[in-house]
Coordinates of C-alpha atoms in Angstrom, one line a residue:
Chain A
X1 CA 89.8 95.8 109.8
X2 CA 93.4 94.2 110.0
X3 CA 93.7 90.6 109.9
X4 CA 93.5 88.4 112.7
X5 CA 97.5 87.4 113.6
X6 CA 97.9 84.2 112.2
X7 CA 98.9 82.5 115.5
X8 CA 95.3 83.3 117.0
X9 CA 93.7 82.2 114.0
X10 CA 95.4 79.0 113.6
X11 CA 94.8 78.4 117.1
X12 CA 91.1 79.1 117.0
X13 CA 90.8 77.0 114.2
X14 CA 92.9 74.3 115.4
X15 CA 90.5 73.9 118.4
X16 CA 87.1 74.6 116.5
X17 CA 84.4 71.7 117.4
X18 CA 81.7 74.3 116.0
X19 CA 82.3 74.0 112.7
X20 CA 82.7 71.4 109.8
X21 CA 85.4 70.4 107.5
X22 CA 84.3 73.0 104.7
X23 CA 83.4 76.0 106.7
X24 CA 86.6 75.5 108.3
X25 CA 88.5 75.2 104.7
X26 CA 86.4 78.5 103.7
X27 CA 87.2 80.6 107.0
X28 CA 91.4 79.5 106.4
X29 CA 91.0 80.9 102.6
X30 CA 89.7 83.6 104.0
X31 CA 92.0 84.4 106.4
X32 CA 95.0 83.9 103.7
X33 CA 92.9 86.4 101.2
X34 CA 92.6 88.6 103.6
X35 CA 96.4 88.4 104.6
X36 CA 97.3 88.9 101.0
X37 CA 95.6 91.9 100.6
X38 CA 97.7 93.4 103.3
X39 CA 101.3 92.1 102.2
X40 CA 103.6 95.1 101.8
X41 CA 104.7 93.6 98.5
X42 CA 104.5 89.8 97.1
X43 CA 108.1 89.0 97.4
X44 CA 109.6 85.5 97.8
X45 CA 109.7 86.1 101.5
X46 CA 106.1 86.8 101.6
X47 CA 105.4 83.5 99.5
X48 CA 107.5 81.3 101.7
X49 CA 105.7 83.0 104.6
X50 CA 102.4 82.3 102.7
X51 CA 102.9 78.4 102.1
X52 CA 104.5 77.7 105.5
X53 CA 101.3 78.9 106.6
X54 CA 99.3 76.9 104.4
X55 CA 101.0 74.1 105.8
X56 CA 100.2 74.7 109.1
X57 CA 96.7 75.1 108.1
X58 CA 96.5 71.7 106.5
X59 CA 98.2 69.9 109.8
X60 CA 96.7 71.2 112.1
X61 CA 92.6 69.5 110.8
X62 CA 94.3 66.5 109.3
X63 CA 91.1 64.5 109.0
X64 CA 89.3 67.3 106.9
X65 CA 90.8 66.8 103.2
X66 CA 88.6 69.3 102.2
X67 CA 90.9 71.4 104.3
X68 CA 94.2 70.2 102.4
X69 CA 91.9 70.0 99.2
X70 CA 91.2 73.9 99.2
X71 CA 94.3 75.2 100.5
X72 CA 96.4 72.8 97.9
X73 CA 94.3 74.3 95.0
X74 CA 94.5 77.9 96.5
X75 CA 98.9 77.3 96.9
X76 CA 98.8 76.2 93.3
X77 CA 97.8 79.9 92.5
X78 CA 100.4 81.1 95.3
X79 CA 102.7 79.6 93.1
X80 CA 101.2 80.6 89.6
X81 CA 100.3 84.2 90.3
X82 CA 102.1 87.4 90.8
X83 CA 99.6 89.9 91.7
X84 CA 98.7 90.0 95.4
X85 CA 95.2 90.8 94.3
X86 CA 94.6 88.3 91.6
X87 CA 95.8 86.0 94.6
X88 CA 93.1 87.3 97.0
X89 CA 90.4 86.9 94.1
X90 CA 91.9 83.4 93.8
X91 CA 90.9 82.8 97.6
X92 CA 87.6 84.3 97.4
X93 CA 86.5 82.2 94.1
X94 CA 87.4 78.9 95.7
X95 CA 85.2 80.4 99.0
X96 CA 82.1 80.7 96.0
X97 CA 83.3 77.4 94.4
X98 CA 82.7 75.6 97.7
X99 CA 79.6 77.0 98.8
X100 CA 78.1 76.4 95.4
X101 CA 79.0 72.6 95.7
X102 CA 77.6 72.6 98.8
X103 CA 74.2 74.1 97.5
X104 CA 74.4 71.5 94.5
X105 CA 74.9 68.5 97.2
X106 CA 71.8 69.9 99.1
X107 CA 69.7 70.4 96.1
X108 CA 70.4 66.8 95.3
X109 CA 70.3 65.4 98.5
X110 CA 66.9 67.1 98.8
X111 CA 65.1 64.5 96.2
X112 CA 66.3 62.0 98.8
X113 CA 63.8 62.9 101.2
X114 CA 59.9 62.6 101.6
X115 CA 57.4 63.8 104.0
X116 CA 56.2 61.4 106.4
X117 CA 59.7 60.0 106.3
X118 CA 62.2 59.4 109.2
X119 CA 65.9 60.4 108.7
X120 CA 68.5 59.7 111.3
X121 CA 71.6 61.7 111.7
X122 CA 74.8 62.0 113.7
X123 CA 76.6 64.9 114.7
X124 CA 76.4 68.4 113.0
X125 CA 77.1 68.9 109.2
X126 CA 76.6 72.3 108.0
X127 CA 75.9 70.5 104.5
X128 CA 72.9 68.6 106.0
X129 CA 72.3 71.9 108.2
X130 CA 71.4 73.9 105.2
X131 CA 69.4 70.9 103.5
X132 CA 67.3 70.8 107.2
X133 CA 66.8 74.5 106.8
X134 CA 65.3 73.8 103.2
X135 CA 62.8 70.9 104.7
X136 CA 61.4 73.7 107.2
X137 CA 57.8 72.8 108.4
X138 CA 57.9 69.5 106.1
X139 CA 56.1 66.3 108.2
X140 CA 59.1 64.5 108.7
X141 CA 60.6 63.3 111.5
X142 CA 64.5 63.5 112.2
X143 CA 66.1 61.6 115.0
X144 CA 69.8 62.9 115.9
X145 CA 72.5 61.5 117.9
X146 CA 74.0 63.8 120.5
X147 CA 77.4 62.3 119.5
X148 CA 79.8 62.8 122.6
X149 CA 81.7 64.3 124.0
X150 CA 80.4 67.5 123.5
X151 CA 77.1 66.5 122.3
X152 CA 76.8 68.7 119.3
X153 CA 73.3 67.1 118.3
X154 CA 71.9 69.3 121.0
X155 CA 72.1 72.3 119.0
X156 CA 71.0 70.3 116.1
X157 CA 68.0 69.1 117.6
X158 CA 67.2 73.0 118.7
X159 CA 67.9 74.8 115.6
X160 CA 65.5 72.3 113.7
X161 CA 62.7 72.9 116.7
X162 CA 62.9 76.5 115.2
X163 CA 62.8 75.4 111.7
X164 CA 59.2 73.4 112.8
X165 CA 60.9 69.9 112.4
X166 CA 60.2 66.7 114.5
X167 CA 63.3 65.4 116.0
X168 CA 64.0 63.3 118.9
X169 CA 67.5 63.5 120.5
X170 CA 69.2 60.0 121.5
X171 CA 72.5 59.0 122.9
X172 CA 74.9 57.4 120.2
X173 CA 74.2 53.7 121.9
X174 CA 70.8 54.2 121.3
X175 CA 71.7 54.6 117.4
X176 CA 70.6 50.9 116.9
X177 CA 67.3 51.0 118.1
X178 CA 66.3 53.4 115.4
X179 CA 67.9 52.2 112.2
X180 CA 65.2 49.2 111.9
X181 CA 62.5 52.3 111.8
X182 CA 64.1 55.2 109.9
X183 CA 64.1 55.4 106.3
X184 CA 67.4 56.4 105.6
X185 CA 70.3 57.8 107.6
X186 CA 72.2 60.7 106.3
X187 CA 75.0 61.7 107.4
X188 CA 77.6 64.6 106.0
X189 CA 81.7 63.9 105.9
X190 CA 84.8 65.1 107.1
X191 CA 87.2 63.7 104.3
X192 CA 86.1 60.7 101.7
X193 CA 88.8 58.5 101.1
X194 CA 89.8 57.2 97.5
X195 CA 87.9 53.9 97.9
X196 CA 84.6 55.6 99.1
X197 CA 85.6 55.4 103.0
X198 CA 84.0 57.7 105.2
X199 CA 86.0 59.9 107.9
X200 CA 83.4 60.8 109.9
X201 CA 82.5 62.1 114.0
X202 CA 83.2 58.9 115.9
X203 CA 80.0 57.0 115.9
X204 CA 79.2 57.3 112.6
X205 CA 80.7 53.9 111.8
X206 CA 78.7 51.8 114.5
X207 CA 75.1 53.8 113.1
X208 CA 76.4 52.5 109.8
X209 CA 76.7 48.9 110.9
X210 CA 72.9 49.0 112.6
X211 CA 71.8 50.7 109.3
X212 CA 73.2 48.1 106.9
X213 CA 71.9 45.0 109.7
X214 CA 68.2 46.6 109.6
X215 CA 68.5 47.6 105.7
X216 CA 68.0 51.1 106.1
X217 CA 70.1 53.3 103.6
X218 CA 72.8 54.9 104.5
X219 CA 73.4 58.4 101.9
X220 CA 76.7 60.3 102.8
X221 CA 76.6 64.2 101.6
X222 CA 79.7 65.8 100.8
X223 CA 80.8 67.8 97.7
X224 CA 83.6 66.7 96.1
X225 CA 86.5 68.7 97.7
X226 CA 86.3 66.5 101.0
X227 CA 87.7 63.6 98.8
X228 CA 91.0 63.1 100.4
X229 CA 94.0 62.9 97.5
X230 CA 95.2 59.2 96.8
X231 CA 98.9 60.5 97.3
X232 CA 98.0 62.0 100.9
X233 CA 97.7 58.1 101.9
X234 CA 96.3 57.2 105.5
X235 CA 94.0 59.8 107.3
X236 CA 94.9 60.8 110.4
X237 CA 91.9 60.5 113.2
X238 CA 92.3 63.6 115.6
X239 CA 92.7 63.0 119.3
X240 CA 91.2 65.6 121.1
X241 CA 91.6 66.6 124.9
X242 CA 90.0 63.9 126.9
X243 CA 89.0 66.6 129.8
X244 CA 85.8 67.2 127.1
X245 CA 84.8 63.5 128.5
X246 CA 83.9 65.4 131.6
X247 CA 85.1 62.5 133.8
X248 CA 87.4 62.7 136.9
X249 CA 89.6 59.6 136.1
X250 CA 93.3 60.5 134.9
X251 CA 94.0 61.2 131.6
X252 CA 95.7 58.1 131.1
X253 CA 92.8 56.1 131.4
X254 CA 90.6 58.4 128.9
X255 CA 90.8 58.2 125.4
X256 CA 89.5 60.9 123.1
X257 CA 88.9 60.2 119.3
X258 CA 87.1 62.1 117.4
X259 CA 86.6 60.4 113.8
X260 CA 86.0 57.0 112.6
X261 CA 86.2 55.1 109.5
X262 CA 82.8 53.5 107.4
X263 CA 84.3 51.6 104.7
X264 CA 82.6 52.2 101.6
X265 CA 80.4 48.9 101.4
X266 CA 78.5 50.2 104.3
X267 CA 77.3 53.3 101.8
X268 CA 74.3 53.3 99.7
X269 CA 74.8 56.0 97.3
X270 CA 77.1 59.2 98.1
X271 CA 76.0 62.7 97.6
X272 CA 78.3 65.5 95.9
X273 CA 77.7 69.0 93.8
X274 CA 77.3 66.6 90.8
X275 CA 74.7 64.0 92.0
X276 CA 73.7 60.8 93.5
X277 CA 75.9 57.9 93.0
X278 CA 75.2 54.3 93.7
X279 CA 78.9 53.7 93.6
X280 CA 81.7 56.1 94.5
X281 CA 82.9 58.5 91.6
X282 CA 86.1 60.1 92.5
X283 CA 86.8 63.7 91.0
X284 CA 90.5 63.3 91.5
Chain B
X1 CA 65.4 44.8 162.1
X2 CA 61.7 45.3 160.9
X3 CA 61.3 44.3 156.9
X4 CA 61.6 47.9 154.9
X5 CA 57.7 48.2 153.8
X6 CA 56.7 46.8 150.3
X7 CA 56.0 50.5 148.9
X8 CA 59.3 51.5 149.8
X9 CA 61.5 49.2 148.6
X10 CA 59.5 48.7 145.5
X11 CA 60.6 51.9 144.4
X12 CA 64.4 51.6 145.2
X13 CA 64.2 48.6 143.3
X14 CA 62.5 49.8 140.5
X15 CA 64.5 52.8 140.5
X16 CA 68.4 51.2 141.1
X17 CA 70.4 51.8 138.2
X18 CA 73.2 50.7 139.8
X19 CA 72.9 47.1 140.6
X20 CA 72.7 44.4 137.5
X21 CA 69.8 42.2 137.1
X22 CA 71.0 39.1 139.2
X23 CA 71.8 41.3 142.2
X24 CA 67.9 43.0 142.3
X25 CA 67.0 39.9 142.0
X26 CA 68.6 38.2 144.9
X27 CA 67.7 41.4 147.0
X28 CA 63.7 41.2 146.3
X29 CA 64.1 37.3 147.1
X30 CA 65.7 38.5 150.3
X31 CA 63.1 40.6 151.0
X32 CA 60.4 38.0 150.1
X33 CA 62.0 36.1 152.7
X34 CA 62.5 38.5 155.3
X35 CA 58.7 39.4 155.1
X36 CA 57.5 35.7 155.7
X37 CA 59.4 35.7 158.7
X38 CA 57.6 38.7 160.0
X39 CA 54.1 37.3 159.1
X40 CA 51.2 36.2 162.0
X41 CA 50.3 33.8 159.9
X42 CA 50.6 32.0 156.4
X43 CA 46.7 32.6 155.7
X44 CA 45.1 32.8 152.8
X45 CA 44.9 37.1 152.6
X46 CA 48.7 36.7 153.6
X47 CA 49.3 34.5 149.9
X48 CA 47.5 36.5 148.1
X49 CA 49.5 39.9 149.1
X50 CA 52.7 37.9 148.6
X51 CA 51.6 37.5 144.8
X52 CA 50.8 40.6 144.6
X53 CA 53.9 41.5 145.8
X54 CA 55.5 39.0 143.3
X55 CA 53.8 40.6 140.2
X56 CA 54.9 44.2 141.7
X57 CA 58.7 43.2 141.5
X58 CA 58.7 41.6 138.4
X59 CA 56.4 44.3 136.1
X60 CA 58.5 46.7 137.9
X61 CA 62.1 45.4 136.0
X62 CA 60.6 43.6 132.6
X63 CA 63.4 44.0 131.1
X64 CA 65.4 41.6 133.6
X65 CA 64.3 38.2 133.2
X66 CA 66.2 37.1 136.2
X67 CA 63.9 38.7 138.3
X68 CA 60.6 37.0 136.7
X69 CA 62.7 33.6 136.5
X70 CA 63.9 33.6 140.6
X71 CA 60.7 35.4 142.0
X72 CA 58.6 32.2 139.9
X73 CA 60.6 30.1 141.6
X74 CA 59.7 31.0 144.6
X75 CA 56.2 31.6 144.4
X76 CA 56.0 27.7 143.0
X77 CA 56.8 27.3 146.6
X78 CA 54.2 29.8 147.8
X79 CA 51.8 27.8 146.5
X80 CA 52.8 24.7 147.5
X81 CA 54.4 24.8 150.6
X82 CA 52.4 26.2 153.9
X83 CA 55.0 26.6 156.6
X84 CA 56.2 30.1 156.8
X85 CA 59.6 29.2 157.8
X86 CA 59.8 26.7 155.3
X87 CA 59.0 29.5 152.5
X88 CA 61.7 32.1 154.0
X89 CA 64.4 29.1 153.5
X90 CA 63.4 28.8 150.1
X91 CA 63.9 32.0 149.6
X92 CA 67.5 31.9 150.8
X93 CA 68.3 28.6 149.0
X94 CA 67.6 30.3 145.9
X95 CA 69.4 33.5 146.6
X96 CA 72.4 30.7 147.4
X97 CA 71.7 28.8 144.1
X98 CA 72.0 32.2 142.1
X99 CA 75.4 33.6 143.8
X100 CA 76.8 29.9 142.8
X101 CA 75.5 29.9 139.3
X102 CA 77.8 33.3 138.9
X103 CA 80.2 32.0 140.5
X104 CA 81.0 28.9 137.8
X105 CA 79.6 31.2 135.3
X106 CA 82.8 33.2 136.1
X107 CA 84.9 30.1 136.5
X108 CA 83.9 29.3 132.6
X109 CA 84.5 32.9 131.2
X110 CA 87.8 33.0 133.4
X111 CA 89.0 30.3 131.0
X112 CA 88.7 32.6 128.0
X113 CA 90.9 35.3 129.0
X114 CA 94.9 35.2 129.0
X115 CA 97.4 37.6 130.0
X116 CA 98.6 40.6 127.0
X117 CA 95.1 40.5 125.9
X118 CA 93.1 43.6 125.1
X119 CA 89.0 42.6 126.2
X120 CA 86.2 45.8 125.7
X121 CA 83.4 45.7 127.7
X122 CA 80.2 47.8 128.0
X123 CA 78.6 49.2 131.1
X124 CA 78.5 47.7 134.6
X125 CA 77.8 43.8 135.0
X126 CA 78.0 42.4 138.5
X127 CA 79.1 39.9 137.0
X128 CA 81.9 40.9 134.7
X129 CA 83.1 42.8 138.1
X130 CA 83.4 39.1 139.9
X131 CA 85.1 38.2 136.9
X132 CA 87.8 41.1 136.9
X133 CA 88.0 40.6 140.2
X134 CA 90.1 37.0 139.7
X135 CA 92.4 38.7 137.1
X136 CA 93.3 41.3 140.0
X137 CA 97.1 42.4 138.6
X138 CA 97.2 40.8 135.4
X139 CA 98.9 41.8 132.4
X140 CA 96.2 42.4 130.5
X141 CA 94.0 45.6 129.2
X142 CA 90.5 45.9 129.9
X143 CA 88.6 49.4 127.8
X144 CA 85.5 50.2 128.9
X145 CA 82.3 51.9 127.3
X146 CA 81.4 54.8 129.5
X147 CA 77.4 53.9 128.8
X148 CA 75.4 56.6 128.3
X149 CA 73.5 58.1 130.0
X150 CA 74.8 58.0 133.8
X151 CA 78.0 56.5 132.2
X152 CA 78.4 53.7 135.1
X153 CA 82.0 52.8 132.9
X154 CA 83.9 55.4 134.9
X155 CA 82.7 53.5 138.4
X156 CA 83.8 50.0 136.6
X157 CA 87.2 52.0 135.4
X158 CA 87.8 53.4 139.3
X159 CA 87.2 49.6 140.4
X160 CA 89.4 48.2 138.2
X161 CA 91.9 50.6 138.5
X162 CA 92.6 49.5 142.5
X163 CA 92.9 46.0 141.2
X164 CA 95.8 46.5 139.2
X165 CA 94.6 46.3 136.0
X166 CA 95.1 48.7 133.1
X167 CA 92.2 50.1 131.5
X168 CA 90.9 53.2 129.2
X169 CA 87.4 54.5 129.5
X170 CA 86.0 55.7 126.0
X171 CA 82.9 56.9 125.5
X172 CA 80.1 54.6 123.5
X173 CA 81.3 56.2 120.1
X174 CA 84.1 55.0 120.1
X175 CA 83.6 51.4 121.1
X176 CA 83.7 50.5 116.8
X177 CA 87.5 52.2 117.2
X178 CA 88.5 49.0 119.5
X179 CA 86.7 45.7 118.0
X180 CA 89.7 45.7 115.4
X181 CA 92.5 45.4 118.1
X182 CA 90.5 43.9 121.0
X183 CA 90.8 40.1 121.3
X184 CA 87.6 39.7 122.8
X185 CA 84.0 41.5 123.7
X186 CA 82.5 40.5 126.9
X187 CA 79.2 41.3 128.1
X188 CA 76.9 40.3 130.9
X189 CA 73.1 40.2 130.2
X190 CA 69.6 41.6 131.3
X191 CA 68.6 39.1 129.8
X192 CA 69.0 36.2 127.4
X193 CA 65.6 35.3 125.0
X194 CA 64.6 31.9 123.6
X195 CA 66.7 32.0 120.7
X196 CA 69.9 33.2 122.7
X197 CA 69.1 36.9 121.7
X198 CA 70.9 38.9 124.5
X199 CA 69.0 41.9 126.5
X200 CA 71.6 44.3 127.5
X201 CA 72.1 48.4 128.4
X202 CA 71.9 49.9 125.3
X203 CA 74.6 50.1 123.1
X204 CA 75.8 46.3 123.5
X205 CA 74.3 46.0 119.7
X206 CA 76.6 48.7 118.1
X207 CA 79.2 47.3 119.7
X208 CA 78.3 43.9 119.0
X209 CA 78.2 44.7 115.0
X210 CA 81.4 46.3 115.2
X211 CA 83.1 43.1 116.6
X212 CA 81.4 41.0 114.1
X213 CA 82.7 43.0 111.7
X214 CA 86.4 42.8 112.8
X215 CA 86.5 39.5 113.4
X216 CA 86.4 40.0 117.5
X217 CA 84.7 37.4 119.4
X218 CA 81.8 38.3 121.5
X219 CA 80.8 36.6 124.6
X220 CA 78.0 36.8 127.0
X221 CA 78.6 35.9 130.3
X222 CA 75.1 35.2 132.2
X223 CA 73.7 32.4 134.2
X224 CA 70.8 30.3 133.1
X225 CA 68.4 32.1 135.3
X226 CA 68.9 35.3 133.0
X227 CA 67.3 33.3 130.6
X228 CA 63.3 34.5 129.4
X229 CA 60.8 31.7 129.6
X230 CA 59.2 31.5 126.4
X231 CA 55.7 32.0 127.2
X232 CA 56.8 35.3 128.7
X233 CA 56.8 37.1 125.1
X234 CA 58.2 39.6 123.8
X235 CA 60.5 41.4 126.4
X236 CA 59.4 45.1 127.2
X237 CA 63.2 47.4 126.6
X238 CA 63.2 50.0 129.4
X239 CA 62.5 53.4 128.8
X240 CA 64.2 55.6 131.8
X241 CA 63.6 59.6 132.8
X242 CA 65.0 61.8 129.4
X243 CA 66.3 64.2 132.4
X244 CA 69.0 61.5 132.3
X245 CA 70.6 62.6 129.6
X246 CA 71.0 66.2 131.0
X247 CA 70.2 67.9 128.2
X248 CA 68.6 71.3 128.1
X249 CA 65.6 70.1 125.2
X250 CA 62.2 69.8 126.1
X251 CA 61.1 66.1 127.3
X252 CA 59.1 65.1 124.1
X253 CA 62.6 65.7 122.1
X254 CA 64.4 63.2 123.9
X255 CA 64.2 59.5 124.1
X256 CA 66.1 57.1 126.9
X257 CA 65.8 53.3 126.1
X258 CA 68.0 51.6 128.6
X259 CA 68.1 47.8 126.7
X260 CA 68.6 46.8 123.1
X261 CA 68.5 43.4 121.4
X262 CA 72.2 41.8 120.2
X263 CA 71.0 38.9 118.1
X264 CA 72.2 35.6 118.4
X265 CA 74.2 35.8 115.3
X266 CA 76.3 38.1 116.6
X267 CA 77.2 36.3 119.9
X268 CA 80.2 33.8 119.7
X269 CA 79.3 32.2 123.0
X270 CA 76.9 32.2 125.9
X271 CA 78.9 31.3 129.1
X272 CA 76.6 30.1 131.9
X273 CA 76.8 28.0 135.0
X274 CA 77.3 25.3 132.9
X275 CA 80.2 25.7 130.7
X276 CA 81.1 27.7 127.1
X277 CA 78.0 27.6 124.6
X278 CA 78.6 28.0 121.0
X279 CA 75.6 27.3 120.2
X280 CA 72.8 28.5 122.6
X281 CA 71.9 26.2 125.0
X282 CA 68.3 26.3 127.1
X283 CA 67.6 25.6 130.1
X284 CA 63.7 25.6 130.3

């Protein structure tokens, strides 16, 4: 099957609310494999062609480092290799290399949790979607935020209905009635900044707060490419369209952001493909 | 016109989510009163079902102290005075006494606000709306919490909007986005506990952590009456229909507490009818 033009796929993932930072990274690797593979010949046009893209990539999710993070390491080959092929191997070994740190940060973030517990979440991270999958029929009890606009925590809370979890659905506001009973919160990432910051789905901060006020731990799990690069500075926190608010005021009295910042002291140990750390431990 | 029967507008007043505390309150004293009017007689049977009625009202809105504190009040005349007319006049003497304690209470929080400032507010408080209602045109910005779940932000946005006065809805999320560049947080109250603990729609914690955490000031604006008599215990927060929240989950996976508990830590100052607290100041 020939690939997807690259204007529909940077527009599809542009305006992708489905997925998180890393599946997103893997499905834009995948994309520029596949487009590789096709390439009439490697030539310099084709390269320029190739890293304009990348860079278009990389803009258009600028609060997902891992985004940047993959890409960056995939352009280093772009720049290294000659083969077309070698470069679409290149593509689909960083694919492997992700989802294998992802499975290392799930099998670590496991040991976290015990039955009877309760953990309370916010939004949808496929990281802590695949460690819920591994807790299926455990007697726990998982309370998730909806975390608005498009309430995401919806499907959260019905996929792990299937998986013969407990959960409870609550609005974000309601995040600090629960933090004085959970045992922990976990929560995955969209980028980690080089202090241990955590750019997160708005909302995330404010559970954070309630968690450290009722002393309930707060574990963040994200393998290491979501760390954002000390040189790319300040993060950039997405504005979305502010129709997803649903409300029928003018758009100039909506606002529609969809990250926030935890600042590292808030954290009580962060999860990545190499283990549990009490303080931040920065690959880069 | 006939005084609506008990049954009737017992259930509109347990079931008004639109009015704040002080305002049901003043409405079941006015009914109180109205009812005495209609009576054959003060008797003895005719006490009793006033109780009653009493009890109804104020088990029906625990979480509102205001109600407890005015509908006490007036059954300390109940018991004490026996003309009917006597007892309806009460009635409206204190419905009077509450409308003036929000009016200095808004007098007092008036004097905290000045023009350019930035104030973020949550949900709907009758108060606060008297309030915004003197800075009608006003250089100043207000943002508002939509509050989850029936998001009564986008009514006080509309309102403020025909005043003149610049505002941007965001949704509860988002409220730990604002505390850094707000100069002040200002909240009404359900109500306010022995220790100055504040009983407000829920969310008012989160977004009361955040402004501690920036440095924001937070104050609550209430009269005295909103305050809980000791003896009374332990409030009882709210919980509201889950069909609220307008999610497709089955009941038992949803949870809608209306109040949380901001403590008294976090609360710069308690403006009553009074003056500016900095310290909490009780009245009973």
């Amino acid at each position: 099957m020939a690939c997807e033009p690259f204007a529909d796929f940077l527009q599809r993932f542009k305006a992708d609310r489905q997925h998180g930072a890393s599946e997103l990274a893997r499905q834009a690797l995948v994309w520029l494999g596949q487009s590789v593979t096709e390439l009439a010949c490697l030539d310099a046009a084709a390269r320029r062609a190739l890293r304009d893209q990348v860079g278009q990539l990389t803009a258009a999710r600028p609060s997902m480092s891992v985004v940047a993070h993959l890409l960056q390491r995939w352009q280093q080959q772009l720049d290294a290799v000659d083969d077309a092929a070698q470069l679409a191997a290149a593509a689909t070994q960083l694919v492997a290399l992700s989802r294998q740190a992802v499975d290392d940060c799930v099998t670590y973030a496991r040991q976290l949790i015990s039955p009877q517990q309760t953990l309370l979440t916010h939004s949808c991270s496929s990281t802590l979607m695949r460690l819920f999958s591994s807790l299926r029929g455990m007697d726990c009890h998982i309370v998730v935020c909806e975390s608005r606009p498009l309430c995401e925590g919806v499907s959260v809370v019905r996929q792990l209905d299937d998986w013969d979890l407990a959960t409870t659905l609550i609005t974000d506001a309601q995040a600090g009635l629960y933090t004085a009973q959970a045992d922990l919160v976990m929560v995955g990432a969209d980028s980690l900044l080089s202090d241990g910051a955590l750019v997160n789905k708005v909302g995330t901060r404010l559970l954070a707060l309630a968690a450290q006020r009722d002393n309930c731990p707060l574990y963040v799990v994200a393998e290491s490419f979501k760390q954002r690069p000390p040189a790319a500075g300040e993060p950039v926190l997405e504005q979305m369209a502010v129709s997803e608010l649903g409300h029928d005021l003018p758009s100039s009295r909506l606002a529609n952001t969809y990250f926030d910042i935890t600042p590292a002291d808030l954290i009580s140990a962060w999860v990545d493909e190499r283990g549990v750390h009490r303080r931040f431990s920065p690959m880069l």
